[in-house]
Coordinates of N, CA and C in Angstrom, one line a residue:
X123 N 172.9 36.3 64.7 CA 172.1 36.9 63.7 C 172.0 38.4 63.7
X124 N 172.9 39.1 64.4 CA 172.9 40.5 64.5 C 173.1 41.1 63.1
X125 N 172.5 42.2 62.8 CA 172.6 42.8 61.5 C 173.6 44.0 61.6
X126 N 174.0 44.4 62.8 CA 175.0 45.5 62.9 C 176.3 45.0 62.4
X127 N 177.0 45.8 61.6 CA 178.3 45.4 61.1 C 178.3 44.0 60.5
X128 N 177.4 43.8 59.6 CA 177.2 42.5 59.0 C 178.5 42.0 58.3
X129 N 179.4 42.9 57.9 CA 180.6 42.4 57.2 C 181.5 41.5 58.1
X130 N 181.5 41.8 59.4 CA 182.3 41.0 60.3 C 181.7 39.6 60.4
X131 N 180.4 39.5 60.5 CA 179.8 38.2 60.6 C 179.9 37.4 59.3
X132 N 179.8 38.1 58.2 CA 179.9 37.5 56.9 C 181.2 36.9 56.8
X133 N 182.3 37.6 57.2 CA 183.6 37.0 57.1 C 183.8 35.8 57.8
X134 N 183.2 35.7 59.0 CA 183.3 34.5 59.8 C 182.5 33.4 59.2
X135 N 181.2 33.7 58.9 CA 180.3 32.6 58.5 C 180.6 32.0 57.1
X136 N 181.3 32.8 56.3 CA 181.6 32.3 54.9 C 182.8 31.4 54.9
X137 N 183.5 31.3 56.0 CA 184.3 30.1 55.9 C 185.8 30.3 56.3
X138 N 186.1 31.0 57.4 CA 187.5 30.9 57.8 C 187.6 29.6 58.7
X139 N 187.0 28.6 58.2 CA 187.0 27.3 58.8 C 187.5 26.3 57.7
X140 N 188.1 25.2 58.2 CA 188.6 24.2 57.3 C 187.5 23.3 56.8
X141 N 187.4 23.1 55.5 CA 186.3 22.3 54.9 C 186.4 20.9 55.3
X142 N 185.3 20.4 55.8 CA 185.3 19.0 56.2 C 184.8 18.1 55.1
X143 N 184.5 16.9 55.3 CA 184.2 16.0 54.2 C 182.7 15.8 54.1
X144 N 181.9 16.8 54.6 CA 180.4 16.7 54.4 C 180.1 16.6 53.0
X145 N 179.2 15.7 52.6 CA 178.8 15.5 51.2 C 177.6 16.3 50.9
X146 N 177.9 17.6 50.6 CA 176.8 18.5 50.2 C 177.1 19.2 48.9
X147 N 176.2 19.4 48.0 CA 176.4 20.0 46.8 C 175.3 21.1 46.5
X148 N 175.7 22.1 45.8 CA 174.7 23.1 45.5 C 173.6 22.6 44.5
X149 N 172.4 22.9 44.8 CA 171.3 22.5 43.9 C 170.8 23.7 43.2
X150 N 169.8 23.6 42.4 CA 169.4 24.7 41.5 C 168.9 25.9 42.3
X151 N 168.4 25.7 43.5 CA 167.9 26.8 44.2 C 169.0 27.6 44.9
X152 N 170.2 27.1 44.9 CA 171.3 27.8 45.5 C 171.5 27.3 46.9
X153 N 170.8 26.3 47.4 CA 171.0 25.8 48.7 C 171.7 24.5 48.7
X154 N 172.4 24.1 49.8 CA 173.2 22.9 49.8 C 172.3 21.7 50.0
X155 N 172.4 20.7 49.1 CA 171.6 19.5 49.2 C 172.2 18.6 50.3
X156 N 171.3 17.9 51.1 CA 171.7 17.0 52.1 C 170.6 16.0 52.3
X157 N 171.0 14.8 52.6 CA 170.0 13.7 52.8 C 169.3 13.9 54.2
X158 N 168.0 13.7 54.2 CA 167.3 13.7 55.5 C 167.4 15.0 56.2
X159 N 167.4 16.2 55.5 CA 167.4 17.4 56.2 C 166.1 18.1 56.1
X160 N 165.8 19.1 57.0 CA 164.5 19.8 57.0 C 164.8 21.3 56.9
X161 N 164.1 22.0 56.0 CA 164.4 23.4 55.7 C 163.8 24.3 56.7
X162 N 164.5 25.4 57.1 CA 164.0 26.4 57.9 C 164.6 27.8 57.7
X163 N 164.2 28.8 58.5 CA 164.7 30.1 58.4 C 164.9 30.6 59.8
X164 N 165.7 31.8 59.9 CA 165.7 32.5 61.1 C 165.4 34.0 60.7
X165 N 164.6 34.7 61.6 CA 164.1 36.0 61.3 C 164.2 36.9 62.5
X166 N 164.1 38.2 62.2 CA 164.0 39.2 63.2 C 163.1 40.4 62.6
X167 N 163.1 41.5 63.2 CA 162.3 42.7 62.7 C 162.8 43.1 61.3
X168 N 164.0 42.7 60.9 CA 164.5 43.2 59.6 C 163.8 42.5 58.5
X169 N 163.1 41.4 58.7 CA 162.3 40.8 57.6 C 160.9 41.5 57.5
X170 N 160.6 42.4 58.4 CA 159.3 43.0 58.3 C 158.1 42.1 58.5
X171 N 157.0 42.4 57.9 CA 155.8 41.5 58.1 C 156.0 40.3 57.2
X172 N 155.7 39.1 57.9 CA 155.9 37.8 57.2 C 154.6 37.1 57.1
X173 N 154.3 36.5 55.9 CA 153.2 35.7 55.7 C 153.6 34.2 55.9
X174 N 153.4 33.8 57.1 CA 153.9 32.5 57.6 C 153.2 31.3 56.8
X175 N 152.0 31.5 56.5 CA 151.3 30.5 55.7 C 151.9 30.3 54.3
X176 N 152.3 31.4 53.7 CA 153.0 31.2 52.4 C 154.4 30.6 52.6
X177 N 155.1 31.0 53.7 CA 156.4 30.4 53.9 C 156.2 28.9 54.2
X178 N 155.2 28.5 55.0 CA 155.0 27.1 55.2 C 154.7 26.3 54.0
X179 N 153.8 26.9 53.1 CA 153.4 26.3 51.9 C 154.6 26.1 50.9
X180 N 155.6 27.0 51.1 CA 156.8 26.9 50.3 C 157.8 25.9 50.8
X181 N 157.5 25.3 51.9 CA 158.4 24.2 52.4 C 159.1 24.5 53.7
X182 N 158.9 25.7 54.2 CA 159.6 26.0 55.5 C 158.9 25.3 56.6
X183 N 159.7 24.6 57.4 CA 159.1 23.7 58.4 C 159.5 24.2 59.8
X184 N 160.6 25.0 59.9 CA 160.9 25.5 61.3 C 161.5 26.9 61.1
X185 N 161.5 27.7 62.3 CA 162.0 29.0 62.3 C 162.5 29.3 63.7
X186 N 163.7 30.0 63.7 CA 164.1 30.6 64.9 C 163.9 32.1 64.8
X187 N 163.2 32.7 65.8 CA 162.7 34.0 65.7 C 163.4 34.9 66.9
X188 N 164.0 36.0 66.5 CA 164.6 36.8 67.5 C 163.6 37.3 68.5
X189 N 164.0 37.0 69.8 CA 163.2 37.5 70.9 C 163.8 38.6 71.7
X190 N 165.1 38.4 72.1 CA 165.7 39.4 73.0 C 167.2 39.6 72.7
X191 N 167.7 40.7 73.2 CA 169.1 41.0 73.1 C 169.5 41.7 74.4
X192 N 170.6 41.2 75.0 CA 171.1 41.9 76.3 C 170.0 41.7 77.4
X193 N 169.7 42.8 78.0 CA 168.8 42.7 79.1 C 167.6 43.7 79.0
X194 N 167.6 44.4 77.9 CA 166.5 45.5 77.8 C 165.8 45.5 76.4
X195 N 166.3 44.7 75.4 CA 165.7 44.8 74.1 C 164.9 43.6 73.8
X196 N 163.7 43.8 73.4 CA 162.8 42.7 72.8 C 162.4 43.1 71.4
X197 N 162.6 42.1 70.5 CA 162.3 42.4 69.1 C 160.9 42.8 68.9
X198 N 160.6 43.9 68.3 CA 159.2 44.4 68.2 C 158.3 43.5 67.4
X199 N 158.8 42.6 66.5 CA 158.0 41.7 65.7 C 157.9 40.3 66.3
X200 N 158.5 40.1 67.5 CA 158.6 38.7 68.0 C 157.2 38.1 68.3
X201 N 156.4 38.8 69.0 CA 155.1 38.3 69.4 C 154.3 37.9 68.2
X202 N 154.2 38.7 67.2 CA 153.5 38.4 66.0 C 154.0 37.3 65.3
X203 N 155.3 37.3 65.1 CA 156.0 36.2 64.4 C 155.8 34.8 65.1
X204 N 156.0 34.9 66.4 CA 156.0 33.6 67.2 C 154.6 32.9 67.1
X205 N 153.6 33.7 67.2 CA 152.2 33.2 67.2 C 151.8 32.8 65.8
X206 N 152.1 33.7 64.8 CA 151.7 33.4 63.4 C 152.4 32.2 62.8
X207 N 153.7 32.0 63.2 CA 154.5 30.8 62.7 C 153.8 29.6 63.3
X208 N 153.5 29.6 64.6 CA 152.9 28.4 65.2 C 151.5 28.1 64.5
X209 N 150.7 29.1 64.3 CA 149.4 28.9 63.7 C 149.5 28.4 62.2
X210 N 150.6 28.6 61.6 CA 150.8 28.2 60.2 C 151.4 26.8 60.2
X211 N 151.7 26.2 61.3 CA 152.3 24.8 61.3 C 153.8 24.8 61.3
X212 N 154.4 26.0 61.5 CA 155.9 26.1 61.5 C 156.4 25.8 63.0
X213 N 157.3 24.9 63.1 CA 157.9 24.6 64.4 C 158.9 25.8 64.7
X214 N 158.6 26.5 65.8 CA 159.3 27.7 66.1 C 160.1 27.7 67.4
X215 N 161.2 28.5 67.4 CA 162.0 28.7 68.6 C 162.4 30.1 68.7
X216 N 162.6 30.6 69.9 CA 163.1 32.0 70.1 C 164.6 31.9 70.2
X217 N 165.2 33.1 69.9 CA 166.7 33.2 70.1 C 167.0 34.5 70.8
X218 N 168.1 34.5 71.5 CA 168.6 35.6 72.3 C 170.0 36.0 71.8
X219 N 170.2 37.2 71.4 CA 171.5 37.7 71.0 C 172.3 38.1 72.2
X220 N 173.4 37.4 72.5 CA 174.2 37.6 73.7 C 175.0 38.9 73.7
X221 N 175.0 39.5 74.9 CA 175.9 40.7 75.1 C 176.7 40.4 76.4
X222 N 177.7 39.6 76.3 CA 178.4 39.1 77.5 C 179.1 40.2 78.3
X223 N 179.3 41.4 77.7 CA 180.1 42.4 78.4 C 179.2 43.4 79.1
X224 N 177.8 43.2 79.1 CA 177.0 44.2 79.8 C 176.2 43.6 81.0
X225 N 176.1 42.3 81.1 CA 175.5 41.7 82.3 C 175.8 40.2 82.4
X226 N 175.5 39.6 83.5 CA 175.8 38.2 83.7 C 175.0 37.3 82.8
X227 N 175.5 36.1 82.5 CA 174.8 35.2 81.7 C 173.5 34.8 82.3
X228 N 173.4 34.7 83.6 CA 172.2 34.3 84.3 C 171.1 35.4 84.1
X229 N 171.5 36.6 84.1 CA 170.6 37.7 84.0 C 170.0 37.7 82.6
X230 N 170.8 37.5 81.5 CA 170.3 37.5 80.2 C 169.5 36.2 79.9
X231 N 169.8 35.1 80.5 CA 169.0 33.9 80.3 C 167.6 34.1 81.0
X232 N 167.6 34.7 82.1 CA 166.3 35.0 82.8 C 165.5 36.0 81.9
X233 N 166.1 37.0 81.3 CA 165.4 37.9 80.5 C 164.8 37.2 79.3
X234 N 165.5 36.3 78.7 CA 165.0 35.5 77.5 C 163.8 34.7 78.0
X235 N 164.0 33.9 79.1 CA 162.9 33.0 79.5 C 161.6 33.8 79.9
X236 N 161.8 35.0 80.3 CA 160.6 35.8 80.7 C 160.0 36.6 79.5
X237 N 160.7 36.6 78.4 CA 160.2 37.4 77.2 C 160.2 36.6 75.9
X238 N 159.6 35.4 76.0 CA 159.4 34.7 74.8 C 160.2 33.4 74.7
X239 N 161.2 33.2 75.6 CA 162.0 32.0 75.5 C 161.5 30.8 76.3
X240 N 160.4 30.9 76.9 CA 159.8 29.7 77.6 C 159.5 28.6 76.7
X241 N 159.3 27.4 77.3 CA 159.1 26.2 76.5 C 157.8 25.5 76.9
X242 N 157.2 24.8 76.0 CA 156.1 23.9 76.3 C 156.1 22.8 75.3
X243 N 155.6 21.6 75.7 CA 155.6 20.4 74.9 C 154.4 20.4 74.0
X244 N 154.4 21.1 72.9 CA 153.2 21.2 72.1 C 153.5 20.9 70.6
X245 N 154.7 20.2 70.4 CA 155.1 19.7 69.1 C 155.6 20.8 68.2
X246 N 155.5 22.1 68.6 CA 155.9 23.2 67.7 C 156.8 24.2 68.4
X247 N 157.3 23.9 69.6 CA 158.1 24.9 70.3 C 159.5 24.3 70.6
X248 N 160.5 24.8 70.0 CA 161.9 24.3 70.2 C 162.4 25.0 71.5
X249 N 163.4 24.4 72.1 CA 164.2 25.1 73.1 C 164.8 26.3 72.5
X250 N 164.9 27.4 73.3 CA 165.5 28.6 72.7 C 166.9 28.5 72.4
X251 N 167.4 29.4 71.6 CA 168.8 29.4 71.2 C 169.6 30.6 71.8
X252 N 170.8 30.4 72.2 CA 171.8 31.4 72.6 C 172.6 31.7 71.3
X253 N 172.5 32.9 70.8 CA 173.2 33.4 69.7 C 174.5 34.1 70.2
X254 N 175.6 33.4 70.2 CA 176.9 33.9 70.7 C 177.9 33.9 69.6
X255 N 178.3 35.1 69.2 CA 179.1 35.3 68.0 C 180.0 36.6 68.2
X256 N 180.7 37.0 67.1 CA 181.5 38.1 67.1 C 180.8 39.4 67.6
X257 N 181.4 40.2 68.5 CA 180.8 41.4 69.0 C 180.6 42.4 67.9
X258 N 179.4 42.8 67.6 CA 179.2 43.8 66.5 C 179.2 45.2 67.1
X259 N 179.4 45.4 68.4 CA 179.5 46.7 69.0 C 180.9 46.9 69.5
X260 N 181.1 48.0 70.3 CA 182.4 48.2 70.9 C 182.6 47.2 72.0
X261 N 183.9 47.0 72.3 CA 184.2 46.1 73.4 C 185.0 44.9 73.0
X262 N 185.4 44.8 71.8 CA 186.3 43.7 71.4 C 185.6 42.5 70.8
X263 N 186.3 41.8 70.0 CA 185.8 40.6 69.3 C 185.2 39.6 70.2
X264 N 185.8 39.4 71.3 CA 185.4 38.4 72.4 C 184.7 39.2 73.5
X265 N 184.2 40.4 73.3 CA 183.5 41.1 74.3 C 184.4 41.5 75.5
X266 N 185.7 41.5 75.3 CA 186.6 41.8 76.4 C 186.8 40.8 77.5
X267 N 186.3 39.6 77.2 CA 186.4 38.5 78.2 C 187.6 37.6 77.8
X268 N 188.2 37.0 78.9 CA 189.2 35.9 78.7 C 188.4 34.7 78.3
X269 N 189.2 33.7 77.8 CA 188.5 32.4 77.4 C 187.8 31.8 78.6
X270 N 188.4 31.9 79.8 CA 187.8 31.4 81.0 C 186.5 32.2 81.4
X271 N 186.7 33.5 81.2 CA 185.5 34.4 81.5 C 184.4 34.1 80.6
X272 N 184.7 33.8 79.3 CA 183.6 33.5 78.3 C 183.0 32.2 78.6
X273 N 183.8 31.2 78.9 CA 183.2 29.9 79.3 C 182.3 30.0 80.5
X274 N 182.7 30.8 81.5 CA 181.9 30.9 82.7 C 180.6 31.7 82.4
X275 N 180.6 32.7 81.5 CA 179.4 33.4 81.1 C 178.5 32.5 80.4
X276 N 178.9 31.8 79.4 CA 178.1 30.9 78.7 C 177.5 29.8 79.6
X277 N 178.3 29.2 80.5 CA 177.8 28.2 81.4 C 176.7 28.7 82.3
X278 N 176.9 30.0 82.8 CA 175.9 30.6 83.6 C 174.6 30.8 82.9
X279 N 174.7 31.2 81.6 CA 173.5 31.4 80.8 C 172.8 30.0 80.6
X280 N 173.5 29.0 80.2 CA 173.0 27.7 80.0 C 172.3 27.1 81.2
X281 N 173.0 27.2 82.3 CA 172.5 26.7 83.6 C 171.2 27.3 84.0
X282 N 171.1 28.7 83.8 CA 169.9 29.4 84.2 C 168.8 29.1 83.3
X283 N 169.1 29.0 82.0 CA 168.0 28.7 81.1 C 167.4 27.3 81.4
X284 N 168.3 26.4 81.6 CA 167.8 25.0 81.9 C 167.0 25.0 83.2
X285 N 167.4 25.8 84.2 CA 166.7 25.8 85.5 C 165.3 26.5 85.3
X286 N 165.2 27.4 84.4 CA 163.9 28.1 84.1 C 163.0 27.3 83.3
X287 N 163.5 26.5 82.4 CA 162.6 25.9 81.3 C 162.7 24.3 81.4
X288 N 163.7 23.8 82.0 CA 163.9 22.3 81.9 C 164.5 21.8 80.6
X289 N 165.0 22.7 79.8 CA 165.5 22.4 78.5 C 167.0 22.8 78.4
X290 N 167.7 22.1 77.6 CA 169.1 22.5 77.2 C 169.0 23.5 76.0
X291 N 169.5 24.7 76.1 CA 169.4 25.7 75.0 C 170.2 25.2 73.8
X292 N 169.8 25.6 72.7 CA 170.5 25.5 71.4 C 171.6 26.6 71.5
X293 N 172.8 26.3 70.9 CA 173.9 27.3 70.8 C 174.2 27.6 69.3
X294 N 174.0 28.9 69.0 CA 174.3 29.3 67.6 C 175.7 30.0 67.7
X295 N 176.6 29.6 66.8 CA 177.9 30.2 66.8 C 178.6 29.8 65.5
X296 N 179.8 30.4 65.3 CA 180.7 30.0 64.2 C 181.9 29.3 64.8
X297 N 182.5 28.4 64.0 CA 183.6 27.6 64.5 C 184.8 28.5 64.9
X298 N 185.1 29.5 64.1 CA 186.3 30.3 64.4 C 186.1 31.1 65.6
X299 N 184.9 31.7 65.8 CA 184.6 32.5 67.0 C 184.7 31.6 68.2
X300 N 184.0 30.5 68.2 CA 184.0 29.6 69.4 C 185.3 29.2 69.8
X301 N 186.1 28.7 68.8 CA 187.4 28.2 69.2 C 188.4 29.3 69.7
X302 N 188.3 30.5 69.2 CA 189.1 31.6 69.7 C 188.6 32.1 71.0
X303 N 187.3 32.4 71.1 CA 186.8 33.1 72.3 C 186.6 32.3 73.5
X304 N 186.4 31.0 73.3 CA 186.2 30.0 74.4 C 187.4 29.2 74.7
X305 N 188.4 29.4 73.8 CA 189.6 28.5 73.9 C 189.3 27.1 73.6
X306 N 188.5 26.9 72.5 CA 188.2 25.5 72.0 C 187.5 24.7 73.1
X307 N 186.6 25.3 73.8 CA 185.8 24.6 74.9 C 184.9 23.6 74.3
X308 N 185.0 22.4 74.9 CA 184.2 21.2 74.4 C 183.0 20.9 75.3
X309 N 182.9 21.6 76.5 CA 181.9 21.2 77.5 C 180.5 21.1 77.1
X310 N 179.9 22.1 76.4 CA 178.5 22.1 76.2 C 177.9 21.1 75.2
X311 N 178.8 20.5 74.3 CA 178.2 19.7 73.2 C 177.7 18.4 73.6
X312 N 177.9 17.9 74.8 CA 177.3 16.6 75.2 C 175.8 16.8 75.3
X313 N 175.3 18.0 75.6 CA 173.8 18.1 75.8 C 173.2 19.2 74.9
X314 N 173.9 20.2 74.5 CA 173.3 21.4 73.9 C 173.5 21.3 72.3
X315 N 172.3 21.3 71.6 CA 172.4 21.2 70.1 C 173.2 22.4 69.5
X316 N 174.0 22.0 68.6 CA 174.8 23.0 67.9 C 174.1 23.6 66.7
X317 N 174.0 24.9 66.6 CA 173.4 25.6 65.4 C 174.6 26.3 64.8
X318 N 175.1 25.8 63.8 CA 176.3 26.2 63.1 C 176.0 27.3 62.1
X319 N 176.8 28.4 62.1 CA 176.7 29.4 61.1 C 177.9 29.3 60.2
X320 N 177.6 28.9 58.9 CA 178.7 28.9 57.9 C 178.0 29.0 56.6
X321 N 178.2 30.1 55.9 CA 177.6 30.4 54.6 C 178.4 29.8 53.5
X322 N 178.1 28.6 53.2 CA 178.8 27.8 52.2 C 178.0 26.6 51.8
X323 N 178.6 25.8 50.9 CA 177.9 24.6 50.4 C 178.2 23.4 51.3
X324 N 179.1 23.6 52.3 CA 179.3 22.5 53.2 C 179.4 23.1 54.6
X325 N 179.2 22.3 55.7 CA 179.3 22.9 57.0 C 180.7 23.2 57.4
X326 N 181.7 22.4 56.9 CA 183.1 22.7 57.2 C 183.4 22.1 58.6
X327 N 184.5 22.5 59.2 CA 184.9 22.0 60.5 C 183.9 22.6 61.6
X328 N 183.7 21.7 62.6 CA 182.8 22.1 63.6 C 183.6 22.7 64.8
X329 N 182.9 23.4 65.7 CA 183.6 23.9 66.9 C 184.2 22.7 67.7
X330 N 185.3 23.0 68.4 CA 186.0 22.0 69.1 C 185.1 21.1 70.0
X331 N 185.2 19.8 69.8 CA 184.4 18.9 70.7 C 183.0 18.6 70.1
X332 N 182.5 19.3 69.1 CA 181.2 19.0 68.6 C 181.3 17.9 67.6
X333 N 180.5 16.9 67.7 CA 180.6 15.8 66.8 C 179.7 15.9 65.6
X334 N 178.6 16.7 65.8 CA 177.6 16.8 64.7 C 176.9 18.2 64.9
X335 N 176.5 18.7 63.8 CA 175.6 19.9 63.8 C 174.2 19.5 63.8
X336 N 173.4 20.2 64.6 CA 171.9 20.0 64.6 C 171.2 20.9 63.7
X337 N 171.6 22.2 63.7 CA 171.1 23.1 62.7 C 172.3 23.8 62.0
X338 N 172.0 24.1 60.8 CA 173.1 24.8 60.0 C 172.5 25.9 59.2
X339 N 173.0 27.1 59.5 CA 172.6 28.3 58.8 C 173.6 28.5 57.6
X340 N 173.1 28.2 56.4 CA 174.1 28.0 55.3 C 174.1 29.2 54.4
X341 N 173.2 30.2 54.5 CA 173.2 31.4 53.7 C 172.5 32.5 54.4
X342 N 172.8 33.8 54.1 CA 172.1 34.9 54.6 C 171.3 35.6 53.5
X343 N 171.4 35.0 52.3 CA 170.8 35.7 51.2 C 169.7 34.7 50.5
X344 N 169.1 34.0 51.3 CA 168.0 33.1 50.8 C 166.8 33.9 50.5
X345 N 165.9 33.2 49.7 CA 164.6 33.8 49.4 C 163.5 32.8 49.7
X346 N 162.4 33.3 50.2 CA 161.3 32.4 50.6 C 160.0 33.1 50.3
X347 N 159.1 32.4 49.8 CA 157.7 33.0 49.6 C 157.1 33.4 50.9
X348 N 156.6 34.7 50.9 CA 156.0 35.2 52.1 C 156.9 36.0 53.0
X349 N 158.2 36.1 52.6 CA 159.2 36.9 53.3 C 159.9 37.8 52.3
X350 N 159.8 39.1 52.5 CA 160.4 40.1 51.6 C 161.9 40.2 51.8
X351 N 162.6 40.2 50.6 CA 164.1 40.4 50.7 C 164.8 39.2 51.1
X352 N 166.1 39.3 51.5 CA 166.9 38.2 51.9 C 166.5 37.7 53.2
X353 N 166.7 36.4 53.4 CA 166.5 35.8 54.7 C 167.5 34.7 55.0
X354 N 167.9 34.5 56.2 CA 168.8 33.4 56.5 C 168.1 32.1 56.3
X355 N 168.7 31.2 55.6 CA 168.2 29.8 55.4 C 169.0 28.8 56.3
X356 N 168.3 27.8 56.7 CA 168.9 26.8 57.6 C 168.4 25.4 57.3
X357 N 169.2 24.5 57.8 CA 168.7 23.1 57.8 C 168.7 22.5 59.2
X358 N 167.8 21.6 59.4 CA 167.8 20.8 60.6 C 168.4 19.4 60.1
X359 N 169.3 18.9 60.9 CA 170.0 17.7 60.5 C 169.2 16.4 60.8
X360 N 168.1 16.3 60.1 CA 167.2 15.1 60.3 C 165.8 15.4 59.6
X361 N 164.9 14.5 59.8 CA 163.6 14.8 59.2 C 162.7 15.5 60.2
X362 N 161.4 15.8 59.8 CA 160.5 16.6 60.6 C 160.2 15.8 61.9
X363 N 160.1 14.5 61.8 CA 159.7 13.7 62.9 C 160.7 13.9 64.1
X364 N 162.0 13.9 63.7 CA 163.1 14.1 64.7 C 163.1 15.5 65.2
X365 N 162.7 16.5 64.4 CA 162.6 17.8 64.9 C 161.5 18.0 65.9
X366 N 160.4 17.3 65.6 CA 159.3 17.3 66.6 C 159.7 16.7 67.9
X367 N 160.5 15.6 67.8 CA 161.0 14.9 69.0 C 161.9 15.9 69.8
X368 N 162.7 16.7 69.1 CA 163.5 17.7 69.9 C 162.6 18.7 70.5
X369 N 161.6 19.2 69.8 CA 160.6 20.1 70.3 C 160.0 19.6 71.6
X370 N 159.6 18.3 71.6 CA 158.9 17.7 72.7 C 159.7 17.1 73.8
X371 N 161.1 17.1 73.5 CA 162.0 16.6 74.5 C 161.8 15.1 74.7
X372 N 161.6 14.4 73.6 CA 161.3 13.0 73.6 C 162.3 12.2 72.9

C-alpha cells in the first residue's frame, strides 16, 4: 500500500496476471460482485481524518490500517484510526510495509508487534499483515535480494511475528511480484492468509501455490462515506461470521 511511485504498483495490481475463472462482474458501484463476501478498506495517513462511524454505516466491516514501515516509521494516524475503527464496530488489523533491504525480517516483525501489530481475541482484531510488494525506493524491484534471500527474509518475519503474537500473519502481495521475487515460493500459503492486490473485476491468477484468496484489494480509487478522496477497497472471501472467526483464531 505504499503511495510512493504509485505508478509501479498500479501497473502490477491492475493485472499483469492471467485472468482466472473467478465469477465476478462489475456492479453499479464500480466494485466486483461476489457471493458471500464482506467489504472493507485499507488506509494510512494519506486518507487524513476518518469518520469511522460513517464508514461503518456505509457498510464497511473491516479495515487494515498502516502501522509501521521498516524499523523506524510509525504511521502518525495509526493510533487514532485503530481505536476509532474498533469503537465503530469495524474489525481492524494493522499492516507493516516491508523494507527487506534495510534490516532483517525478524527485526521488522518485532517492530510491528511492538507498535500496533499485537493481537487479542476480542472479535475485532485481525492478525497483522505483511505488505510485501515492488520496492518503491532505490535498491531494485526485489530489494536487491535473490529469490532465496527473499524467501528467507519473509520466513524470518513470519516466524518472529508468530512467536510474538501466536498468530500467522496475513500476506499482502501481487501475483507477479511474488512469483518473480520469491521464485514462485509456495511455502507460506498452508497457514498464512493471502491478501491479493489486483485492481480489476476479477482476482485473476493467484501467487504460486495459493489455492484461495482470503482478502482481495480490487481498487485503489474507491469511495466511502466518512473517508475523503480515493481509498483502497477490499473484500474478505466469506461472511462477517467467518471474518470474526479469523479475528478470534477459532
